[in-house]
Every structure is written in C-alpha cells, then in structure tokens.
Tab-separated table of C-alpha atoms and ligand atoms in Angstrom:
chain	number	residue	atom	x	y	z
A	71	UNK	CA	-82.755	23.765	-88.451
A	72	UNK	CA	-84.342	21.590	-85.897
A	73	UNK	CA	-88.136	20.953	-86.322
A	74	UNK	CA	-90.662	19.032	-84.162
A	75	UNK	CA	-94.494	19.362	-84.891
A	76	UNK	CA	-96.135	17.692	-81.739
A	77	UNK	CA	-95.854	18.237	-78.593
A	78	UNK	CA	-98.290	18.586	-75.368
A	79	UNK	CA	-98.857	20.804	-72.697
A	80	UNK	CA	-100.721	20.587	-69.698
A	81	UNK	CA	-103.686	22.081	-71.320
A	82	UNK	CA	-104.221	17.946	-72.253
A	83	UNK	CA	-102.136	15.458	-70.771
A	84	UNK	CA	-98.607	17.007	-71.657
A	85	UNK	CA	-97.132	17.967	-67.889
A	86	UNK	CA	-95.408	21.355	-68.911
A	87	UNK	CA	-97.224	24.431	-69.441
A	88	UNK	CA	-97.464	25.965	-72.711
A	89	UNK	CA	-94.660	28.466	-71.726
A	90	UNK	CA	-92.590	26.025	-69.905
A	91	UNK	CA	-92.548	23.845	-73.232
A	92	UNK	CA	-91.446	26.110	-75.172
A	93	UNK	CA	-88.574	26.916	-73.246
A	94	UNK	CA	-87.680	23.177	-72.751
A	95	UNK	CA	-88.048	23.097	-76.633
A	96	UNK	CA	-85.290	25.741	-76.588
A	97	UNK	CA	-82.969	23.945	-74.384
A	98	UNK	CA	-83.188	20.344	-76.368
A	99	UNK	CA	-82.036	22.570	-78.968
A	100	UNK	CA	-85.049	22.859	-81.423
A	101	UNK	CA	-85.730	26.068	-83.879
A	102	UNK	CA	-89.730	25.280	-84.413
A	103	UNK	CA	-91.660	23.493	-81.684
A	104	UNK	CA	-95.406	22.768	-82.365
A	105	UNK	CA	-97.952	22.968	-79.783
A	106	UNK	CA	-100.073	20.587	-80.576
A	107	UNK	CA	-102.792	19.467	-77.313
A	108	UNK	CA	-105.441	17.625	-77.882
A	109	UNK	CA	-108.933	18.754	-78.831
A	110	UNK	CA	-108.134	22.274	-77.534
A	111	UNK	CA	-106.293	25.268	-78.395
A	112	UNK	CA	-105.699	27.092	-75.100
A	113	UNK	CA	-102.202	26.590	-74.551
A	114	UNK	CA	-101.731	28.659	-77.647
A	115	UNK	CA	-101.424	32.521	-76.486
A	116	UNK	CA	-99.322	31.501	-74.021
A	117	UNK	CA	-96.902	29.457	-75.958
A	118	UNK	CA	-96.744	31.982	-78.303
A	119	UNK	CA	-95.507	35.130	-76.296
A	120	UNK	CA	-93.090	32.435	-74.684
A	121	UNK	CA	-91.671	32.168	-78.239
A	122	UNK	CA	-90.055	35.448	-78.622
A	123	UNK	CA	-88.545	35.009	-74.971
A	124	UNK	CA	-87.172	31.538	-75.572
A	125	UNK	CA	-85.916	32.299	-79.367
A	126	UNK	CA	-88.270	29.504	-80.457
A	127	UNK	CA	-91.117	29.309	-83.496
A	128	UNK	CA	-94.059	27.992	-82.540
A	129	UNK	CA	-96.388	26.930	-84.882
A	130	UNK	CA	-99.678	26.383	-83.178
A	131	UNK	CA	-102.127	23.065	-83.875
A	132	UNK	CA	-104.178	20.653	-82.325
A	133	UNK	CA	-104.178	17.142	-82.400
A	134	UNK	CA	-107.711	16.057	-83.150
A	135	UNK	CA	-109.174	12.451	-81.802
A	136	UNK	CA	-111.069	11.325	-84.774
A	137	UNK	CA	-112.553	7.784	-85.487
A	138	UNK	CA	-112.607	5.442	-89.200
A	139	UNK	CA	-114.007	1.893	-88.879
A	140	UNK	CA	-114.334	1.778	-85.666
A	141	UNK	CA	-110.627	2.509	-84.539
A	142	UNK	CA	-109.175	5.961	-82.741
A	143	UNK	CA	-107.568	8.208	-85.829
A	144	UNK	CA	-105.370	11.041	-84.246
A	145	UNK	CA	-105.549	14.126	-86.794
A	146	UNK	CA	-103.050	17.181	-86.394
A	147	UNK	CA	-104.110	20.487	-87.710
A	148	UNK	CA	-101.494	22.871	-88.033
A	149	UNK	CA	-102.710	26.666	-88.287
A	150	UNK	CA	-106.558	26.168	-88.607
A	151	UNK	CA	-108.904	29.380	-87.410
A	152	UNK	CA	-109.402	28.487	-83.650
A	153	UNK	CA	-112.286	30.965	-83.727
A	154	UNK	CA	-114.039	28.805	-87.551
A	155	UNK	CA	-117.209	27.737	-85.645
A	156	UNK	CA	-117.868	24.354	-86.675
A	157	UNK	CA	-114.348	23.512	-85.887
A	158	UNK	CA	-114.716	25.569	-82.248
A	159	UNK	CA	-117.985	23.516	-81.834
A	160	UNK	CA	-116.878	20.228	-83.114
A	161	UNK	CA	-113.577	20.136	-80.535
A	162	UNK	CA	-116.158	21.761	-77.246
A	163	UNK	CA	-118.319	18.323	-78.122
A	164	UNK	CA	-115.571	15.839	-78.141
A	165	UNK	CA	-114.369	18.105	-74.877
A	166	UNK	CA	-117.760	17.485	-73.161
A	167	UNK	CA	-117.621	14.370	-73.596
A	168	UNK	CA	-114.346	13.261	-72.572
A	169	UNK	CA	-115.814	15.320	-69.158
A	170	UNK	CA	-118.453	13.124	-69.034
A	171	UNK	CA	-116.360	9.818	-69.909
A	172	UNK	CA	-114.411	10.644	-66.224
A	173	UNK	CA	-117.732	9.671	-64.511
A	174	UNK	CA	-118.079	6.288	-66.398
A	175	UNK	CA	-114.507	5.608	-66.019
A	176	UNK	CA	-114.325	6.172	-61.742
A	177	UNK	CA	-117.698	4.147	-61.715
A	178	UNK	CA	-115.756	1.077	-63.339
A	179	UNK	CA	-112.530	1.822	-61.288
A	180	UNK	CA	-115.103	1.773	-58.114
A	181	UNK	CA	-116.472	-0.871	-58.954
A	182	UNK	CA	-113.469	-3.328	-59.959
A	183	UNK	CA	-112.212	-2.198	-56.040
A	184	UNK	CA	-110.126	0.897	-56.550
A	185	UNK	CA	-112.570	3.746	-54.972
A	186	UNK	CA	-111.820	6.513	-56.925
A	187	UNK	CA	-114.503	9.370	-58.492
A	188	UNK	CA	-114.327	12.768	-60.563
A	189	UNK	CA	-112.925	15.013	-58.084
A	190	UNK	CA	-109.576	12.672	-57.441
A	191	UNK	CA	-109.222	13.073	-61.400
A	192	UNK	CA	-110.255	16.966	-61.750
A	193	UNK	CA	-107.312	17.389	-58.343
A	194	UNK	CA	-104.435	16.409	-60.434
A	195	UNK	CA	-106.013	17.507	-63.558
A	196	UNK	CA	-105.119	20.930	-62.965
A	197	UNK	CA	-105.604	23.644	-65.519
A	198	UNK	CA	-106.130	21.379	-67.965
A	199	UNK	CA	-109.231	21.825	-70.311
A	200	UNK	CA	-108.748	18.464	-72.160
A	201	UNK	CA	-109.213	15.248	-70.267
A	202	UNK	CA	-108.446	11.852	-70.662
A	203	UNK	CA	-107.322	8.702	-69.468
A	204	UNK	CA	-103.614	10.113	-68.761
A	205	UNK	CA	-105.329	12.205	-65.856
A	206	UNK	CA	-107.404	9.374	-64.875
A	207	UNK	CA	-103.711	7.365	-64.371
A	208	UNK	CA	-102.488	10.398	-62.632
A	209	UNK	CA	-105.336	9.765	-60.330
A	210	UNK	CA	-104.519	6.058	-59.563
A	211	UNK	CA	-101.042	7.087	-58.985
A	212	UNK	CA	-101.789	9.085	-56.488
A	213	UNK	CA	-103.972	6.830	-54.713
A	214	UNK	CA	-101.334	3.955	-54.666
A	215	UNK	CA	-103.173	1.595	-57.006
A	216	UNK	CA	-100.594	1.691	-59.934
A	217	UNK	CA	-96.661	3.201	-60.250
A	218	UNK	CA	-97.085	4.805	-63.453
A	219	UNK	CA	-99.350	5.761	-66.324
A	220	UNK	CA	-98.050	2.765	-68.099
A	221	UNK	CA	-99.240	0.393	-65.154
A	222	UNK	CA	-102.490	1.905	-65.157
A	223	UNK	CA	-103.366	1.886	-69.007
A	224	UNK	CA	-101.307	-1.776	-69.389
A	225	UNK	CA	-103.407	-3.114	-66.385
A	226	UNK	CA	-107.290	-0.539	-66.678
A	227	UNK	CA	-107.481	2.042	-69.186
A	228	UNK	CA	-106.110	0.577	-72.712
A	229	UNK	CA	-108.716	-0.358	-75.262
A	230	UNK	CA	-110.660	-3.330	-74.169
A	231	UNK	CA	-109.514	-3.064	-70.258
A	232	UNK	CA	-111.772	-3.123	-68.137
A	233	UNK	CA	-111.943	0.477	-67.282
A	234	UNK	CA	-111.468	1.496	-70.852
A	235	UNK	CA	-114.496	3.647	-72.051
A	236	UNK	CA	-114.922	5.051	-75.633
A	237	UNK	CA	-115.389	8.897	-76.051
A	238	UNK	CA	-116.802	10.699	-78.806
A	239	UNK	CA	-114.735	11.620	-81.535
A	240	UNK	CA	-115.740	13.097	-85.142
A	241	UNK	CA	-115.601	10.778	-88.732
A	242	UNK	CA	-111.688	11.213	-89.559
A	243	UNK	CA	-112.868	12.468	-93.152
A	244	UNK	CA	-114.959	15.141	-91.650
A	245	UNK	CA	-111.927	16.407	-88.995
A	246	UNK	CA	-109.935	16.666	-92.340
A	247	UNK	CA	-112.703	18.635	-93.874
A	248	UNK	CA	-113.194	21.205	-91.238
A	249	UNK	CA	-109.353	21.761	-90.576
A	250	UNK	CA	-109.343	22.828	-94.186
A	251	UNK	CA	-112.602	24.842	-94.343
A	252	UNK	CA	-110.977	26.501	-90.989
A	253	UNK	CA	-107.588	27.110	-93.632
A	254	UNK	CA	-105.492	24.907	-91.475
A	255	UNK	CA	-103.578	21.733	-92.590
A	256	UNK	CA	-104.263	18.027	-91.700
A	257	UNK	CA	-102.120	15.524	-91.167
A	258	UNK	CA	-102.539	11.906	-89.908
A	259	UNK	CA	-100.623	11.544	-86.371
A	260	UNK	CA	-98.586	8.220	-85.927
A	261	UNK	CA	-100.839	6.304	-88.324
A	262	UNK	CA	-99.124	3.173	-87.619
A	263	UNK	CA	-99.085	3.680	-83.921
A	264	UNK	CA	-101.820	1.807	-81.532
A	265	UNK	CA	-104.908	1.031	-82.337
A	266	UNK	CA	-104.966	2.909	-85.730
A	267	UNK	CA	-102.930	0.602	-87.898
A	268	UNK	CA	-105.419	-1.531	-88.743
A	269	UNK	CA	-107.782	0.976	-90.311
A	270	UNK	CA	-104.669	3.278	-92.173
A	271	UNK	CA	-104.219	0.940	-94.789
A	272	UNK	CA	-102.491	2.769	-98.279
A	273	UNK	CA	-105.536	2.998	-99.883
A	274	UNK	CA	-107.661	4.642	-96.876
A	275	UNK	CA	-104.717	7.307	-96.996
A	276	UNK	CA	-104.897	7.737	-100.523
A	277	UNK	CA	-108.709	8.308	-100.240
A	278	UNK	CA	-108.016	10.785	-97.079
A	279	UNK	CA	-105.376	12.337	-99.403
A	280	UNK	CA	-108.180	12.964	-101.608
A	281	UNK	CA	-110.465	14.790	-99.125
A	282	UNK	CA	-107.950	17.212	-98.002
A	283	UNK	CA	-105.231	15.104	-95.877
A	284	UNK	CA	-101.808	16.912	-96.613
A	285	UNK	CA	-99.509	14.750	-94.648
A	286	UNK	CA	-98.160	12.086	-93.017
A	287	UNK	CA	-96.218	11.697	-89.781
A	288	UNK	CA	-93.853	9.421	-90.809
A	289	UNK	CA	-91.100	9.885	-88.180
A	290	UNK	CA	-92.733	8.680	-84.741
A	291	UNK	CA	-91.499	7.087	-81.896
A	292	UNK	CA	-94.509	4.415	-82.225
A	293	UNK	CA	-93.389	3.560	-86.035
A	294	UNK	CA	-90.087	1.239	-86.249
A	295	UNK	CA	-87.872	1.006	-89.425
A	296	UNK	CA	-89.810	-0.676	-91.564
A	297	UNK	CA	-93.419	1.356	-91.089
A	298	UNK	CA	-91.103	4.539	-91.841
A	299	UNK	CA	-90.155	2.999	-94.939
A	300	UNK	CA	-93.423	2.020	-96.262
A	301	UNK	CA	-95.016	5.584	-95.029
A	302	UNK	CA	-92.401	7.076	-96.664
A	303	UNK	CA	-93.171	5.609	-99.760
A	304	UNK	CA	-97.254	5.925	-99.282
A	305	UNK	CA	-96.527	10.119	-98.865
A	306	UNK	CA	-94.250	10.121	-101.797
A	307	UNK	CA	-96.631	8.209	-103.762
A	308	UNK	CA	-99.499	10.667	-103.168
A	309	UNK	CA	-97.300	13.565	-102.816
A	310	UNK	CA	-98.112	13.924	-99.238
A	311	UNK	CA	-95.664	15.909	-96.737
A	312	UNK	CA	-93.436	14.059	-93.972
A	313	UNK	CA	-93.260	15.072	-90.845
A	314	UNK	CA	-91.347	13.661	-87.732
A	315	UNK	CA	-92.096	14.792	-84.077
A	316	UNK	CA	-91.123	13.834	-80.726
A	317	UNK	CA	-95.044	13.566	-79.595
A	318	UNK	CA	-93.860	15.038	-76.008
A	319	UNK	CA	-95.881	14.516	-72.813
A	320	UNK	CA	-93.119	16.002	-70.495
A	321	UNK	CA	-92.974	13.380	-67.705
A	322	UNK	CA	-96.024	11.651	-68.784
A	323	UNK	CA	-94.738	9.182	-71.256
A	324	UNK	CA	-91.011	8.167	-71.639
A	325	UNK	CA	-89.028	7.413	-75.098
A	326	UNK	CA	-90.533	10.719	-76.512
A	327	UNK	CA	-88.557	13.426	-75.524
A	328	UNK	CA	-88.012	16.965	-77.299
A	329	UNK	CA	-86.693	16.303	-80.398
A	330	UNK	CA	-86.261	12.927	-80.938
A	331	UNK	CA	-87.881	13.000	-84.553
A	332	UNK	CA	-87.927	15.933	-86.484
A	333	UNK	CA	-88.991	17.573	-89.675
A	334	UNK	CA	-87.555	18.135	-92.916
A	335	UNK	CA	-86.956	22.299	-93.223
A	336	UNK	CA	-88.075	21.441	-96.625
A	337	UNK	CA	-91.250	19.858	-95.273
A	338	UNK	CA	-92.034	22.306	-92.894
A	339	UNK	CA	-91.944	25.243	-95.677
A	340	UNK	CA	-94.289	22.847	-97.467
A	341	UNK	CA	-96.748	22.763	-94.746
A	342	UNK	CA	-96.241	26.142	-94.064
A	343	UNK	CA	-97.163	26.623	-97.670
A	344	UNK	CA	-100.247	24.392	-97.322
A	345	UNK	CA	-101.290	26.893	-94.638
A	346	UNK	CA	-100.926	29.926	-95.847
A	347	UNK	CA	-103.124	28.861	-99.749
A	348	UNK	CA	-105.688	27.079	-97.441
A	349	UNK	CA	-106.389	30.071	-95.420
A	350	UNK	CA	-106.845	32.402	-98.635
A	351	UNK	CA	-108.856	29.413	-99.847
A	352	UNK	CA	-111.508	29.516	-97.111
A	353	UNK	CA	-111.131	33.019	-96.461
A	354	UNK	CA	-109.714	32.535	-92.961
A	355	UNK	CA	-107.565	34.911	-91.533
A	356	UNK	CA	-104.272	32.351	-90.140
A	357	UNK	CA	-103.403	32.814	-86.470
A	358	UNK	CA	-99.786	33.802	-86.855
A	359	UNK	CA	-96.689	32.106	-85.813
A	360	UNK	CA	-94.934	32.573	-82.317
A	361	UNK	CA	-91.783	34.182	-83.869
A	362	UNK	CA	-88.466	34.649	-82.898
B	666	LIG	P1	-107.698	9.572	-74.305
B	666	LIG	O1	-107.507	10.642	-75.352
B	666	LIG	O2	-108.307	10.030	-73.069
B	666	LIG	O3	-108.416	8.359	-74.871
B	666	LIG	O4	-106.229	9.079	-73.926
B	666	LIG	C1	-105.292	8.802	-74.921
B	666	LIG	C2	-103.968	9.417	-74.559
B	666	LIG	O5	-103.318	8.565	-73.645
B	666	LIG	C3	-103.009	9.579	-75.741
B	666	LIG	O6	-102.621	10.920	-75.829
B	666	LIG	C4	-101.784	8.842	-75.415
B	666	LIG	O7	-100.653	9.643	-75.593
B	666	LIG	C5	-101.929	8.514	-73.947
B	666	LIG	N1	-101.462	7.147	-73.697
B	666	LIG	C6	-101.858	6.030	-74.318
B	666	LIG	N2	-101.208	4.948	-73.811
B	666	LIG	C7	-100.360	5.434	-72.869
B	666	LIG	C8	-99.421	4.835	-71.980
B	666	LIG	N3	-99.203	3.517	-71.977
B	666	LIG	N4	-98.753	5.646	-71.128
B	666	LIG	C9	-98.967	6.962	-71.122
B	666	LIG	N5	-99.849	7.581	-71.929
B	666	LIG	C10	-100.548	6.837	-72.785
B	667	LIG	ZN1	-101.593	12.597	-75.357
B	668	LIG	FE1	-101.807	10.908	-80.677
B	669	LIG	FE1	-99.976	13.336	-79.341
C-alpha cells in the first residue's frame, strides 16, 4: 500500500487542481494521497469526489504556517472540522494577511527595479485562495525578471532577501491546540527543513508532543540520512507517528514528485486512529475520507 500525506493543489501554490492531483496520485501509483494546501481547505470537495473516479483515498488536511521563536513552523492537520470556528477563523486571518503581504511584496519588487504590483500576482494566481511567495515568483516569471521559482526566491523572496516579507502566522502550540479541539491530528511538516531547524530541537518536540503534537514527518525530501535517523529516533522516543510524503507542488518545485516518500500502512492506521478518538474527544463530527 502506497501512502503519501502532503501534497498541494492549486488552491495554494501546488499547480494541479484538486481533481487533477488526485488522478496524477493514481498514475504514480499511490493508494492514499493527502490533500494537504496551505491555510485553506477548498480543494477538499473536489478532491474528494475525484477519489472514487481515480480509485484513490484521500485523506483531507491542511498544512498550517505556524511560528515558535521567531522561525516559520509548518503544521499538518489531518481530518480536523473545516467548519470548528476558531480553526475556520484562525486560517481566514493568516489568509488575509498573506493578501495583504502581496502589496508589501510588489512595493519592494518596484522599488528594487522590477515594476510589478497585485494584479500581475492575482493574473497567474488563478483560483487559488491561498497566496504566497510561489505566486509572487510566478509573477516575475512571467515578466522576464527570473527563469524559475527557484531564481526568484534564491535571488528576492527567501527569508532575509530583499523582497522577503513576514506574514502572520499563529503560535505553533496554539495551531496544535485548535487542530485537536477541531478532532483533527497534528503533525510537524519537514521539521528539519528550512528555516525551522533551528527552533525543532528534541526537547521543543517533546514539549509539542505534550500539547497535542501526534507526529512527525520524518521522511521528506528536505531531511537527508542522518536527520531521518535522529527524527526517527525523537518519534520513537515520544511515541510519536512517522510519516513520509512527497510534499508535491506539481511543476512548482522539482525533486518532490508523487510518491517519493511515503507512509508506513501501519502509521497511517495510527493516524487514522488518532483521528477518529480526537473527533469523539471534542465532539466533532470528522469530514470523511474520499474513498475508493
Ligand atoms: P509563503 O507561504 O508565501 O511564505 O511561501 C512559502 C512556500 O514557498 C512554501 O510552500 C514552499 O514550498 C515554497 N518555496 C520555498 N522555497 C521555494 C523554492 N526555492 N522554490 C519553490 N518554492 C519554494
Ligand atoms: Zn507550498
Ligand atoms: Fe511546508
Ligand atoms: Fe507543503
């Protein structure tokens, strides 16, 4: 059984729609594809009916831009209420705000030389009801000023380039707490990736561990051989499930295609597990897997 619990649509900065990714996640083979966007949960319905089409389970989540000390901590939530409305309210802020961050961003872009404002951004934005920085690339590229979305965060958008502009994102303690009062599951995304390393030490996961967290994505294109290990032994140390994902973007970030990590079937069950006693917990009703 092939398993891969994060993956992006278009509704963010993944460049398949929700229906299309499922499919693809049926053609690199995979049983269970998660749909995880970020900060947003519309791709959901219509990943979902695509499931039954494409022969696929899709278990639907978010991936939640939190922040700890300063640094960007990416939180999945697998299964959480979408309609729990502190959780609703919490992701429309950090939404608004990453609207608003576009402005700031085109202002700096203008300003270093490379005219650009809102509109070029919202153009090849499309449907998507998640913004960031990828679209703001997408934008440059289109313009001529970089090749790729690599040039343009390597050269502008990465943290502490000059077009680089914080956004809003909840405490990382209090993302874990609402995905559980919503009766979803947390888990930390790529701790050791970018930027977050620093602040994911073993004992800040063993006190997130103790607020709620329930996992660890261990298997991740940013972690090499020796962060898997030592994750590895972190999760098994505070009983905490492993996951590995892909973390697809479709065409809008290489080395992370379909499939490319995946997840235990024992895991997954464990998650799945997680879920389903966190939901009676709160008193949520679950949304329900995209089945076969
Ligand atoms: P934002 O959430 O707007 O701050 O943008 C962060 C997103 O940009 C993350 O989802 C990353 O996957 C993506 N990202 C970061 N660095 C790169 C890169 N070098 N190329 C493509 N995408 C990137
Ligand atoms: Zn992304
Ligand atoms: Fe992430
Ligand atoms: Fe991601």
């Amino acid at each position: 059984m092939r398993i891969d619990l994060h993956a992006h649509s278009s509704v963010s900065d993944g460049t398949d729609g929700p229906a299309e990714l499922v499919h693809h996640a049926r053609a690199a083979g995979l049983d269970v594809v998660a749909l995880t966007d970020h900060d947003a949960f519309d791709g959901w319905p219509a990943a979902t009916r695509a499931a039954a089409e494409a022969g696929v389970v899709v278990v639907p989540g978010v991936e939640i831009s939190t922040r700890l000390s300063g640094a960007g901590v990416h939180v999945l939530a697998y299964l959480p209420d979408p309609g729990y409305p502190p959780l609703a309210d919490e992701l429309a802020r950090v939404r608004g705000n990453r609207m608003a961050r576009l402005t700031e961003m085109a202002v700096l872009l203008t300003k270093a030389g490379l005219p650009i404002d809102v509109d070029d951004v919202l153009a090849v934005a499309g449907q998507a009801s998640s913004l960031g920085r990828p679209h703001v690339a997408d934008a440059m590229v289109a313009k001529g000023y970089v090749a790729d979305r690599s040039e343009a965060f390597a050269t502008w958008l990465a943290e502490g380039g000059p077009a680089y502009v914080p956004k809003y994102a909840p405490l990382t303690v209090d993302a874990v707490r609402l995905i559980g009062d919503a009766g979803g599951v947390a888990v930390l995304a790529h701790p050791w990736g970018r930027g977050s390393r620093r602040v994911l030490d073993a004992d800040t996961i063993r006190l997130l561990a103790g607020r709620g967290l329930a996992g660890i994505e261990v298997d991740h294109e940013d972690h090499d051989r020796h962060a898997r290990g030592a994750l590895r032994e972190i999760a098994a140390a505070l009983d905490l499930v492993v996951t590995g994902s892909s973390d697809y973007h479709g065409t809008g970030k290489t080395g992370h295609a379909l499939g490319v990590n995946t997840t235990a079937r024992g895991e997954y069950e464990r998650l799945l597990d997680l879920a389903r006693r966190a939901a009676t917990t709160a008193g949520r009703e679950p949304p329900r897997l995209g089945v076969v």
